[in-house]
Each structure stands twice: as structure tokens, then as C-alpha cells.
Amino acid sequence: MRQVGCLFFVLTFLAGITVGTVEIALINVVVFLLLALVVARFVEPRFGAQGVVYGMAGAFFASVLWPYLLMPVLGSEDCVGDECLAGVLTTPGAQQAQRDQAAQEQTP
């Protein structure tokens, strides 16, 4: 079980770096660890070792896909495709800087 957890832990970090930045990868790792603790606490007693493997796989996918789940909530209505994801994964200060830059470009 420890090997499976370490495998998904490393895959979570690598997937976070692939999708975004190191900060996103670290957030993915924290989300994965929280979900893995839930799996170990509630799924393992009921389903055993196989349940833990499937639970860790589910925790991995949930930790990688959380930005896509937040897009409708935190994204703007007029964004398309990866623009929505970029709005979710950036800091509020960076989002404001992008809005200011867009406003300056639109001003003649």
C-alpha cells in the first residue's frame, strides 16, 4: 500500500508541473494527501487493499482535475477554453494586472 501511495504522490506532483507551475503541483499534492487520508480512513476498513488502490487512483484524478471543477465558479462568463483555466490558476493580483492591461489596450 505504501508503494501505491508513493507512486500516486509522485504522479500527482508530475501532473501538476505538466499542467501548470510548481505552485499548482504543490497544491495538487496537498489535495491528494487530504483525499488519500480520507481514503485510508474510510475506504480501507470496508474494501481492504484493493479499495485503497482504487481510492488512491480517484484521489489522484480529483487532485489533478480540481481547477477544471472550479472554472464555472471562479471563471468569467466570456472566457473560452484555456482562458477560463488561466483565470482559475492565477492569483487575484495577476488577474487584476491582466484586466488593467486589457483595459489600457482597449483605450484609444
Coordinates of C-alpha atoms in Angstrom, one line a residue:
M1 CA 0.0 0.0 0.0
R2 CA 2.8 2.4 0.8
Q3 CA 4.3 1.8 -2.7
V4 CA 1.0 2.6 -4.4
G5 CA 0.6 5.8 -2.3
C6 CA 4.1 6.9 -3.2
L7 CA 3.5 6.2 -6.9
F8 CA 0.3 8.3 -6.9
F9 CA 2.1 11.0 -4.8
V10 CA 4.9 11.4 -7.4
L11 CA 2.4 11.2 -10.3
T12 CA 0.3 13.9 -8.7
F13 CA 3.4 16.2 -8.5
L14 CA 4.4 15.5 -12.0
A15 CA 0.9 16.1 -13.4
G16 CA 0.8 19.4 -11.6
I17 CA 4.0 20.5 -13.1
T18 CA 2.9 19.4 -16.5
V19 CA -0.4 21.2 -16.3
G20 CA 0.8 24.4 -14.6
T21 CA 3.6 25.5 -12.3
V22 CA 5.3 24.2 -9.2
E23 CA 2.8 26.1 -7.0
I24 CA 0.0 24.3 -8.7
A25 CA 1.8 21.0 -8.3
L26 CA 2.2 21.6 -4.6
I27 CA -1.5 22.4 -4.2
N28 CA -2.2 19.2 -6.1
V29 CA 0.0 17.3 -3.7
V30 CA -1.8 18.8 -0.6
V31 CA -5.2 18.0 -2.1
F32 CA -4.1 14.5 -2.9
L33 CA -2.8 13.9 0.6
L34 CA -6.0 15.1 2.1
L35 CA -8.1 12.8 -0.2
A36 CA -5.7 9.9 0.5
L37 CA -6.2 10.3 4.2
V38 CA -9.9 10.2 3.7
V39 CA -9.5 7.0 1.6
A40 CA -7.2 5.4 4.2
R41 CA -9.7 6.2 6.9
F42 CA -13.0 5.3 5.4
V43 CA -12.4 3.1 2.3
E44 CA -9.7 0.8 3.6
P45 CA -11.6 -0.7 6.5
R46 CA -14.5 -1.5 4.2
F47 CA -12.9 -2.6 1.0
G48 CA -9.3 -3.6 2.0
A49 CA -6.2 -3.2 -0.1
Q50 CA -7.9 -3.1 -3.4
G51 CA -10.2 -0.4 -2.2
V52 CA -7.2 1.7 -1.2
V53 CA -5.7 1.3 -4.7
Y54 CA -8.9 2.4 -6.4
G55 CA -9.4 5.2 -3.8
M56 CA -5.8 6.5 -4.4
A57 CA -6.5 6.5 -8.1
G58 CA -9.6 8.5 -7.5
A59 CA -7.8 10.9 -5.2
F60 CA -5.1 11.3 -7.9
F61 CA -7.6 12.2 -10.6
A62 CA -9.5 14.6 -8.2
S63 CA -6.3 16.3 -7.2
V64 CA -5.3 16.9 -10.8
L65 CA -8.7 18.0 -12.1
W66 CA -9.7 20.4 -9.3
P67 CA -9.0 23.5 -11.3
Y68 CA -11.4 22.3 -14.0
L69 CA -14.1 21.9 -11.4
L70 CA -13.6 25.5 -10.2
M71 CA -13.8 27.0 -13.7
P72 CA -17.5 27.6 -13.8
V73 CA -17.5 29.1 -10.3
L74 CA -14.4 31.3 -10.4
G75 CA -14.1 32.0 -14.2
S76 CA -15.8 34.7 -16.1
E77 CA -18.7 34.1 -18.4
D78 CA -17.0 35.4 -21.5
C79 CA -13.8 33.2 -21.4
V80 CA -13.3 30.4 -23.8
G81 CA -11.2 27.2 -23.4
D82 CA -7.9 27.6 -21.5
E83 CA -8.6 31.2 -20.8
C84 CA -11.0 30.1 -18.1
L85 CA -8.4 27.8 -16.6
A86 CA -5.8 30.5 -16.6
G87 CA -8.2 32.7 -14.6
V88 CA -8.6 29.9 -12.0
L89 CA -4.9 29.1 -11.7
T90 CA -3.6 32.7 -11.3
T91 CA -3.5 34.8 -8.2
P92 CA -6.0 37.6 -7.8
G93 CA -3.3 40.2 -8.2
A94 CA -2.2 38.7 -11.5
Q95 CA -5.8 38.6 -12.7
Q96 CA -6.2 42.3 -11.8
A97 CA -3.0 43.1 -13.7
Q98 CA -4.3 41.3 -16.8
R99 CA -7.6 43.2 -16.6
D100 CA -5.7 46.5 -16.3
Q101 CA -3.5 45.7 -19.2
A102 CA -6.6 44.7 -21.3
A103 CA -8.3 48.0 -20.4
Q104 CA -5.3 50.0 -21.4
E105 CA -5.1 48.2 -24.7
Q106 CA -8.8 49.0 -25.4
T107 CA -8.4 52.7 -24.6
P108 CA -7.5 54.7 -27.7

